[in-house]
XYZ file of C-alpha atoms in Angstrom:
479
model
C 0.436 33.927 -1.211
C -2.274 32.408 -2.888
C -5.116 30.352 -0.690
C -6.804 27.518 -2.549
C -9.027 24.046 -1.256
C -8.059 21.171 -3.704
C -10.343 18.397 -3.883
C -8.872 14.980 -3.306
C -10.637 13.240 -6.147
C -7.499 12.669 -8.329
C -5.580 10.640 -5.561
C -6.282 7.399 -5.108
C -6.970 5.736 -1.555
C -4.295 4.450 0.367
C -5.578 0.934 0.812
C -4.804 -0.292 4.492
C -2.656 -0.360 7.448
C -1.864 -3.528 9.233
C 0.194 -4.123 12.765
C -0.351 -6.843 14.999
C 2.237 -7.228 18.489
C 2.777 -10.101 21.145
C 4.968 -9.426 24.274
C 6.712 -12.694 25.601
C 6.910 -11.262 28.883
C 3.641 -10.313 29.378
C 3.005 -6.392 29.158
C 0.104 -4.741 27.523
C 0.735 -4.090 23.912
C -2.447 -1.658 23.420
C -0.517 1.712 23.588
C 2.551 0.134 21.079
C -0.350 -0.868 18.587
C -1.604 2.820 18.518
C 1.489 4.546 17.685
C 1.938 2.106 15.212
C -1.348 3.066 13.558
C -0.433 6.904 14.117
C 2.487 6.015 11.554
C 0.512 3.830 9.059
C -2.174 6.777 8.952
C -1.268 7.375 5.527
C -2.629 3.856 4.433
C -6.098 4.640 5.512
C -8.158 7.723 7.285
C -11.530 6.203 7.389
C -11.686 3.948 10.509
C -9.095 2.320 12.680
C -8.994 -0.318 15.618
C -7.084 -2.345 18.083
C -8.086 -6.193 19.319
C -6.293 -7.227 21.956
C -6.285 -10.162 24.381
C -4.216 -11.708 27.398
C -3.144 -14.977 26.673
C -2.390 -16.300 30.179
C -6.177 -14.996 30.557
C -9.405 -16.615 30.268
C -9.411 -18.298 26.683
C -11.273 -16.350 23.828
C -11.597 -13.305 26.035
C -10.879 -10.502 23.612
C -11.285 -6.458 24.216
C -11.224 -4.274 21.213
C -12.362 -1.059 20.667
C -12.574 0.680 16.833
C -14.257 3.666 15.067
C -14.639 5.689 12.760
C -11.986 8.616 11.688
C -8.004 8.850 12.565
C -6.532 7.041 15.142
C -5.941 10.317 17.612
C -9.737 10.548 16.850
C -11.088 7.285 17.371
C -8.656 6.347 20.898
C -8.162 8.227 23.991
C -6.181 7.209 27.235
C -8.857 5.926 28.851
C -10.123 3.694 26.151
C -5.962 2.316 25.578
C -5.745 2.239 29.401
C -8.770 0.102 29.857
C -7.184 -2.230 26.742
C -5.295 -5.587 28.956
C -3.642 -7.964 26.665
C 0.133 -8.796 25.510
C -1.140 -9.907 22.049
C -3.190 -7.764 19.781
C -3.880 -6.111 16.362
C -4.631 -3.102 14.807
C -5.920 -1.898 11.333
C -6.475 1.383 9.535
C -8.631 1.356 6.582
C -9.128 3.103 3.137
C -12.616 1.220 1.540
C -11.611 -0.334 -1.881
C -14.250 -2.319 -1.467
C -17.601 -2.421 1.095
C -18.562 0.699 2.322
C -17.122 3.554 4.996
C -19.229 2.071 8.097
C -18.419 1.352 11.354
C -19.331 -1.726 11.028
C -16.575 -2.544 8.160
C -13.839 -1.203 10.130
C -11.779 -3.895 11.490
C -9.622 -5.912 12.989
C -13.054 -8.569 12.879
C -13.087 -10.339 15.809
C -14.814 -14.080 15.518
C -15.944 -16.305 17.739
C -16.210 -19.775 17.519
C -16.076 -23.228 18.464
C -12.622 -23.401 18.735
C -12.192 -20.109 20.264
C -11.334 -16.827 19.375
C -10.175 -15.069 16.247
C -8.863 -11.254 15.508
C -7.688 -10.427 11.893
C -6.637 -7.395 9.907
C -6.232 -7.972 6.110
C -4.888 -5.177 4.181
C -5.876 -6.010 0.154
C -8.865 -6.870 -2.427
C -9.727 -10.778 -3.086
C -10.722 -11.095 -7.170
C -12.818 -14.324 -6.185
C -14.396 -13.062 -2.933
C -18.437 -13.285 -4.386
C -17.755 -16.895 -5.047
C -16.777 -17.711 -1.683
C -18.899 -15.311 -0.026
C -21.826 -16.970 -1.947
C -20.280 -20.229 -1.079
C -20.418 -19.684 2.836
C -24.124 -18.168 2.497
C -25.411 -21.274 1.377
C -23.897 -23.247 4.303
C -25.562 -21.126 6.884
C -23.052 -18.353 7.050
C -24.669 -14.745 8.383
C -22.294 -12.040 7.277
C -21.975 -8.972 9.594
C -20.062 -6.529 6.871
C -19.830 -6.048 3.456
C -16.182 -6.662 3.235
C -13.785 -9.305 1.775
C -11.708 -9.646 5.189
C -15.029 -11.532 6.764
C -14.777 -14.368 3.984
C -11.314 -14.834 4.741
C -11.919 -15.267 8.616
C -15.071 -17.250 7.579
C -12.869 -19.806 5.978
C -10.033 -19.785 8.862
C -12.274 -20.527 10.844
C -14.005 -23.253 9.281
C -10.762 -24.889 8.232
C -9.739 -24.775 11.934
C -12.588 -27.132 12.891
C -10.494 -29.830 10.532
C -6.934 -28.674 11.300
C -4.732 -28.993 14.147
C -3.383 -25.018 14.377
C -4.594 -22.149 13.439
C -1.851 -21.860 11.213
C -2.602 -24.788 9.309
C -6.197 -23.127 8.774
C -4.724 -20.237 7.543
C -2.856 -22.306 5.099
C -6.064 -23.998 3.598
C -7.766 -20.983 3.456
C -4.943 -19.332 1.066
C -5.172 -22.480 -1.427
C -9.264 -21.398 -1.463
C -8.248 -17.387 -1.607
C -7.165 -15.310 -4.573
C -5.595 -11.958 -4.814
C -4.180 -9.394 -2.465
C -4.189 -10.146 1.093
C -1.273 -9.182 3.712
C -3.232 -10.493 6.868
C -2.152 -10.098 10.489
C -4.462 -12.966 12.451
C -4.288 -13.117 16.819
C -5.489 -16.351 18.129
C -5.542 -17.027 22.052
C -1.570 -17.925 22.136
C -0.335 -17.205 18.226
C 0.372 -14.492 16.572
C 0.054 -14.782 12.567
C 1.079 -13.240 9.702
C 0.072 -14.045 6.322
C 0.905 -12.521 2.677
C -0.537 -13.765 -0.763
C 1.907 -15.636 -2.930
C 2.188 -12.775 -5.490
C 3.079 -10.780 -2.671
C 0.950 -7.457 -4.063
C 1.149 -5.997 -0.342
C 3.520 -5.450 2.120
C 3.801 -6.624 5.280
C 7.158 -7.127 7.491
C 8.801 -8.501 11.121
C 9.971 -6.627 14.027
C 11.430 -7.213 17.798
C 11.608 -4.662 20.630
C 13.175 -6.674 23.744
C 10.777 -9.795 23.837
C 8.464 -8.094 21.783
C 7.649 -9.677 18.293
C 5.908 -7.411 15.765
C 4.403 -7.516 11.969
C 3.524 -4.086 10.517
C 2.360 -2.797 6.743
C 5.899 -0.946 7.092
C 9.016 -0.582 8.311
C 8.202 2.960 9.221
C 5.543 1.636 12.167
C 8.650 -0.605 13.697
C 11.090 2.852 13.728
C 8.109 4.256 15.585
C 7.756 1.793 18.481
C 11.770 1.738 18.626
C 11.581 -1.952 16.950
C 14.266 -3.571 15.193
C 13.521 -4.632 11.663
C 14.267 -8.269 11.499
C 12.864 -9.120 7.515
C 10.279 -9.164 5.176
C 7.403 -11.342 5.323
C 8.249 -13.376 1.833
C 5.294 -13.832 -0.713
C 3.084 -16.915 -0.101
C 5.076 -17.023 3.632
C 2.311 -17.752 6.914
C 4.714 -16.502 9.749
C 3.889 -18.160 13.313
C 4.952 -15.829 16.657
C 5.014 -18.129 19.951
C 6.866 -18.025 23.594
C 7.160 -21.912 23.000
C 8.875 -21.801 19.406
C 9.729 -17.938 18.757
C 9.369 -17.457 14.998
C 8.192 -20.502 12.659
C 7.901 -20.356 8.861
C 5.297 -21.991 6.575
C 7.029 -21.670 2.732
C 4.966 -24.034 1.229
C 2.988 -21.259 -1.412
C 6.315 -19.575 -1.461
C 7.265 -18.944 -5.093
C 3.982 -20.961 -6.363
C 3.371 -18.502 -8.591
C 5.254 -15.192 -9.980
C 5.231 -12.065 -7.696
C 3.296 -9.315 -8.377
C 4.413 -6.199 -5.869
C 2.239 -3.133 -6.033
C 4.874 -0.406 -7.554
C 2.437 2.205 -6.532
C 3.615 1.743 -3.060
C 6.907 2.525 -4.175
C 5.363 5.607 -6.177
C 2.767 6.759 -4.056
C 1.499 4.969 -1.123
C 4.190 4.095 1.529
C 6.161 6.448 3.317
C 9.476 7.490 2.041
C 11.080 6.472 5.152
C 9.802 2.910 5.139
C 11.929 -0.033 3.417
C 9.908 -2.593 1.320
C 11.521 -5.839 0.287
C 15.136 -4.611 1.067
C 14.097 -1.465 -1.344
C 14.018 2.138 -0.099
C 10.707 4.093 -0.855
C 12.864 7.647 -0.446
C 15.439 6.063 -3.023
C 12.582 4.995 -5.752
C 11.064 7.997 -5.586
C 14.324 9.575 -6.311
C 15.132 7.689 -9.076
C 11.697 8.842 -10.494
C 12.605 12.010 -10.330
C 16.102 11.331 -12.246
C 14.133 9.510 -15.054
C 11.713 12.307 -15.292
C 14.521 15.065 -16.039
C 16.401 12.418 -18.059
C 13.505 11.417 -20.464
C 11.592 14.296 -20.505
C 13.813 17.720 -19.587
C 12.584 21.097 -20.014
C 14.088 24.483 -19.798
C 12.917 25.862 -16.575
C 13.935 28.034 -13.361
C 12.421 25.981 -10.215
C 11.233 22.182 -9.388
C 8.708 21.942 -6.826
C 6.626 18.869 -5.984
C 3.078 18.601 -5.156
C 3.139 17.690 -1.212
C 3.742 15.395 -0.227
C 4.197 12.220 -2.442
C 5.451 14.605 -5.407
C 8.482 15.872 -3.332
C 11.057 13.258 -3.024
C 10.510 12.855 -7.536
C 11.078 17.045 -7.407
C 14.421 16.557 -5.690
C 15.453 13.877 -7.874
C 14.696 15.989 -11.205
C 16.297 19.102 -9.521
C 19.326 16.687 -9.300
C 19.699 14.884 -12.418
C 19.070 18.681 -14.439
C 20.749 20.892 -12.054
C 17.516 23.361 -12.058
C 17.164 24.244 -8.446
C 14.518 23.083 -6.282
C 11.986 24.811 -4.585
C 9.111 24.668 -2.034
C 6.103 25.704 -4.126
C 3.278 24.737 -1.530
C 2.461 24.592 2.001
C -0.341 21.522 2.797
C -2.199 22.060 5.928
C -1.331 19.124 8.283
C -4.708 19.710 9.921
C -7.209 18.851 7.754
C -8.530 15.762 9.800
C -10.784 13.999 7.986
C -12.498 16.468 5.639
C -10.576 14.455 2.631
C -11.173 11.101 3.609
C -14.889 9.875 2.411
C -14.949 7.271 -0.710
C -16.991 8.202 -3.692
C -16.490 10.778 -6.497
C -19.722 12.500 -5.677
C -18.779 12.859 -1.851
C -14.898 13.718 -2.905
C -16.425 16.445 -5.364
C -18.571 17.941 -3.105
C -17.104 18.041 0.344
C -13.274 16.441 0.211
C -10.746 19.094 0.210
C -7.074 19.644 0.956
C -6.163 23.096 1.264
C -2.940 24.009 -0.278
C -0.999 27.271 -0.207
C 0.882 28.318 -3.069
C 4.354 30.566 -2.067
C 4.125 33.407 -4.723
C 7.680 34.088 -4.195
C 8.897 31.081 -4.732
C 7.176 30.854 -8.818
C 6.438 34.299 -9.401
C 8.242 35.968 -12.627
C 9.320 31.925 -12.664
C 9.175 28.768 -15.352
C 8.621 26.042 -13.311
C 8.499 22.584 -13.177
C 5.962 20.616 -11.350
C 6.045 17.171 -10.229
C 3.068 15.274 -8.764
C 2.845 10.977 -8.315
C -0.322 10.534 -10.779
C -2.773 11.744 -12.096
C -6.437 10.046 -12.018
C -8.954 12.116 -13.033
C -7.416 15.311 -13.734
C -9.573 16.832 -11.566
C -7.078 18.470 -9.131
C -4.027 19.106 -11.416
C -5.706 21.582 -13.711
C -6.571 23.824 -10.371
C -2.678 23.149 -8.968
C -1.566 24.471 -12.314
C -3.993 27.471 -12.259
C -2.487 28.072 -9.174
C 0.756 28.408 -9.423
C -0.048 30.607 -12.615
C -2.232 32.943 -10.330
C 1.424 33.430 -8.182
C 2.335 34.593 -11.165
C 4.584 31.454 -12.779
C 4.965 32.554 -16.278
C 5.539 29.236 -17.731
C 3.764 25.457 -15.948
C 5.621 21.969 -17.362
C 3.902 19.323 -15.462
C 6.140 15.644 -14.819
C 4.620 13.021 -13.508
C 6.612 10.009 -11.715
C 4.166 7.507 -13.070
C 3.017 6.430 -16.407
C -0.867 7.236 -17.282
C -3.251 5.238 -15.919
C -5.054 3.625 -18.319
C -6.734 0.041 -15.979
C -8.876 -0.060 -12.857
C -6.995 -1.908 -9.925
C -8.644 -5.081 -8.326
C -6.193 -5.596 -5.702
C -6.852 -2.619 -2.865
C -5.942 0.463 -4.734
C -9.254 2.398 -5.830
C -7.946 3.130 -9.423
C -11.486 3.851 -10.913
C -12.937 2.804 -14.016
C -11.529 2.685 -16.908
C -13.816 5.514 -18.853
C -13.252 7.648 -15.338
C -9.569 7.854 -16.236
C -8.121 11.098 -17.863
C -5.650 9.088 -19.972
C -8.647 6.668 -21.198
C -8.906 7.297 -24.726
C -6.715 10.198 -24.849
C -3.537 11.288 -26.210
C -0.652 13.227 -23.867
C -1.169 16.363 -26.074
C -5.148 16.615 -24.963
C -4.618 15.950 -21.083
C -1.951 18.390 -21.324
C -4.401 21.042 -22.932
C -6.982 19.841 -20.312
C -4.867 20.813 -17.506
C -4.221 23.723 -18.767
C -0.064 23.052 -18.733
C 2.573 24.318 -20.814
C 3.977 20.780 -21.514
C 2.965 17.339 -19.948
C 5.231 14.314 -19.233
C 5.047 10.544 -17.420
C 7.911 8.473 -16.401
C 8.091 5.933 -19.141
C 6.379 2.624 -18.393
C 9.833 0.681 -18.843
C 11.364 2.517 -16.459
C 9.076 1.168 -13.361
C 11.190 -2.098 -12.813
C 14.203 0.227 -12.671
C 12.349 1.918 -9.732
C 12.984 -0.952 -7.492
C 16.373 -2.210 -9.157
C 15.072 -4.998 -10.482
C 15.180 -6.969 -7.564
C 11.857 -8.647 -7.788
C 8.633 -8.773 -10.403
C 6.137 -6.022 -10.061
C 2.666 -5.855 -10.645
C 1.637 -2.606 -13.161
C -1.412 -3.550 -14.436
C -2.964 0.051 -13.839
C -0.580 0.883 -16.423
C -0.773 -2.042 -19.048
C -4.093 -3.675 -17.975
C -1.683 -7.454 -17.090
C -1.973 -8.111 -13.960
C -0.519 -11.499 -12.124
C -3.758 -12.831 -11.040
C -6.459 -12.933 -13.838
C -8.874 -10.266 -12.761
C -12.835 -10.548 -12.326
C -14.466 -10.573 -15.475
C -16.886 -7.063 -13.778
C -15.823 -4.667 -11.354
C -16.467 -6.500 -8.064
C -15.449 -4.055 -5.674
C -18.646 -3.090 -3.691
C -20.225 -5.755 -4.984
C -21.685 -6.576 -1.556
C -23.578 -3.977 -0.783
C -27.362 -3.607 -1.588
């Protein structure tokens, strides 16, 4: 058995984690948020929180605790014991944009004339320096170096000529542009909120008299919640005792949908469902394409843990080679592979993987991995599994190359940081050090989710739905 550390600098972040909860009849929702967050983990490992507040309670009294690290790091049961309130929301966050600081990890909790606001925004804003600049020059002191604060900036102001929050929320999205699945507690409303391309997720639950949104389905399993549907694109979703569920469609179908396929690829879990689609069954179907478009003679198909596996199974299907466990990933890492930046993923980022020598040795085998970024970890996972003593590497990826930078909360880098920049299959193959090299076709991706609804691939083609900024914005507030 072979022992190596892998640096983490050819995955890309995992964006953010969203879940927001209101009990009807009353009970503190603090301990439901966090094992919500346990599940959304995957979305982000560099800070988390919970906001909550008691609506029969003094108004614009909010507790909320965050930090920085995993959730099982940051909370305790004292701290989720001392948290009273049956509304409340919760984030976990992956920086895309602002820097990994405490004081960037949300939900952001506002107060102002008109009370008391909590939010959680999962997604990048393409015209955020605008606005941001905008709000400056009206007096506005900014406390982060996030987008999220100019969205609850402009709630907020919008409230003080509105007559809901919801209706503030609804003039701030005509001002907005780009990815935002938000999750907004005021004193007696619970809010939900997804751009009109509908780049993230974000969907409804019910447990008793419990109404919840969530990133995922997978958060709502967790809790023992009922999946009730999808937040639609452009939809602000309204949670009340008085009037249960109301719906605000008027952005619905403004403009053409844009869903992120990546979190069909890559970054949800393969138990979640996304827009009536099943992540386990897209990955799958990667998989099939892989062996159908690009087969190989081999022995074994083993996937790089753990995004990589459910594409490995699918290949092993569609081409009959068997399938094997190749690697062991050590579920205790913690936060060693979490920090943004190449220089700090280079240095000090590592996920230590285990290759099974009798699993590959004397073996041609066929690997399968989500993406690849930078190259910078698959030409180590290929030594590897030569070092067990695989006589023979074909590497299949269940993506096309990246080729564009993402502007709407995936950290796809630059473009001239990109392996496949400039480039030809052949030489990332030879960089890798792999016998043969192949990526699921770009034509295939809409087949991924059965064509049920547009996609948004412009890490792929460089066309995205919303015209991106004219310069890499993301971090562009921070001195």
């Amino acid at each position: 058995m072979k022992n190596y550390f892998l640096s983490e600098s050819d995955k890309i972040g995992e964006e953010c984690g969203v879940f927001g909860m209101y009990d009807f009849d009353g009970g503190d929702v603090a301990q439901s948020i966090y094992y919500g967050l346990l599940s959304l983990q995957h979305r982000g490992q560099e800070s988390c929180g919970i906001a909550v507040s008691e609506t029969m309670g003094p108004k614009g009294k909010v507790t909320s605790h965050k930090d920085m690290g995993l959730v099982n790091e940051a909370f305790n049961h004292d701290i989720l014991s001392g948290m009273h309130g049956d509304i409340g929301v919760g984030h976990v966050r992956y920086s895309t944009a602002g820097s990994s600081t405490r004081e960037n990890a949300q939900p952001l909790v506002l107060n102002y004339v008109k009370g008391t606001l909590a939010m959680a925004h999962n997604g990048n804003l393409v015209n955020a320096p605008e606005l941001r600049e905008e709000l400056a020059y009206t007096g506005a002191i900014f406390q982060t170096t996030i987008d999220s604060e100019v969205i609850a900036y402009h709630i907020a102001r919008e409230r003080l000529n509105t007559s809901s929050v919801e209706g503030a929320v609804a003039n701030a999205m005509k001002k907005i542009k780009g990815a935002y699945s938000l999750v907004i507690m005021s004193p007696r409303k619970l809010i939900g909120a997804r751009d009109p391309n509908g780049f993230r997720p974000l969907v409804i639950g019910k447990r008793d008299n419990c109404y919840i949104l969530a990133s995922e389905t997978c958060a709502l399993d967790t809790i023992g919640a009922e999946y009730i549907r999808d937040v639609e694109p452009g939809e602000i979703v309204t949670i009340s005792p008085q009037k249960g569920i109301e719906s605000n469609r008027q952005m619905v179908g403004s403009v053409k949908c844009g869903h992120c396929i990546f979190e069909y690829i890559y970054f949800a879990r393969p138990d979640s469902i996304l827009d009536g689609v099943s992540v386990y069954e897209s990955r799958i179907k990667a998989g099939r394409f892989l062996a159908q478009d690009s087969p190989v003679e081999a022995d074994v198909v083993v996937g790089v843990p753990e995004s990589g596996n459910c594409a490995a199974l699918g290949y092993s299907m569609k081409s009959g080679i068997p399938y094997g466990q190749a690697f062991v990933k050590n579920q205790y890492i913690g936060r060693t592979f979490i920090k943004p930046g190449q220089k700090s993923r280079e240095s000090s980022v590592q996920v230590k993987l285990n290759a099974l020598k009798h699993v590959v040795d004397g073996k041609r085998v066929i690997m399968i991995d989500d993406s690849i970024v930078r190259g910078t970890t698959s030409d180590r996972i290929v030594r590897m599994l030569r070092d067990a003593g695989a006589t023979e590497v074909h590497m299949r990826v269940s993506s096309p190359p990246f080729l564009w930078p993402c502007y709407f909360g995936t950290d796809v880098p630059a473009r001239e940081q990109l392996i496949a920049y400039n480039r030809s299959i052949d030489d990332i193959c030879k960089i890798i050090g792999a016998d043969s090299l192949g990526y699921l076709k770009e034509e295939r991706l809409e087949e991924l989710v059965g064509h049920k609804f547009d996609i948004c691939k412009g890490c792929f083609t460089g066309e995205y739905p919303v015209a991106p900024p004219e310069e890499d914005i993301r971090g562009e507030f921070e001195e």
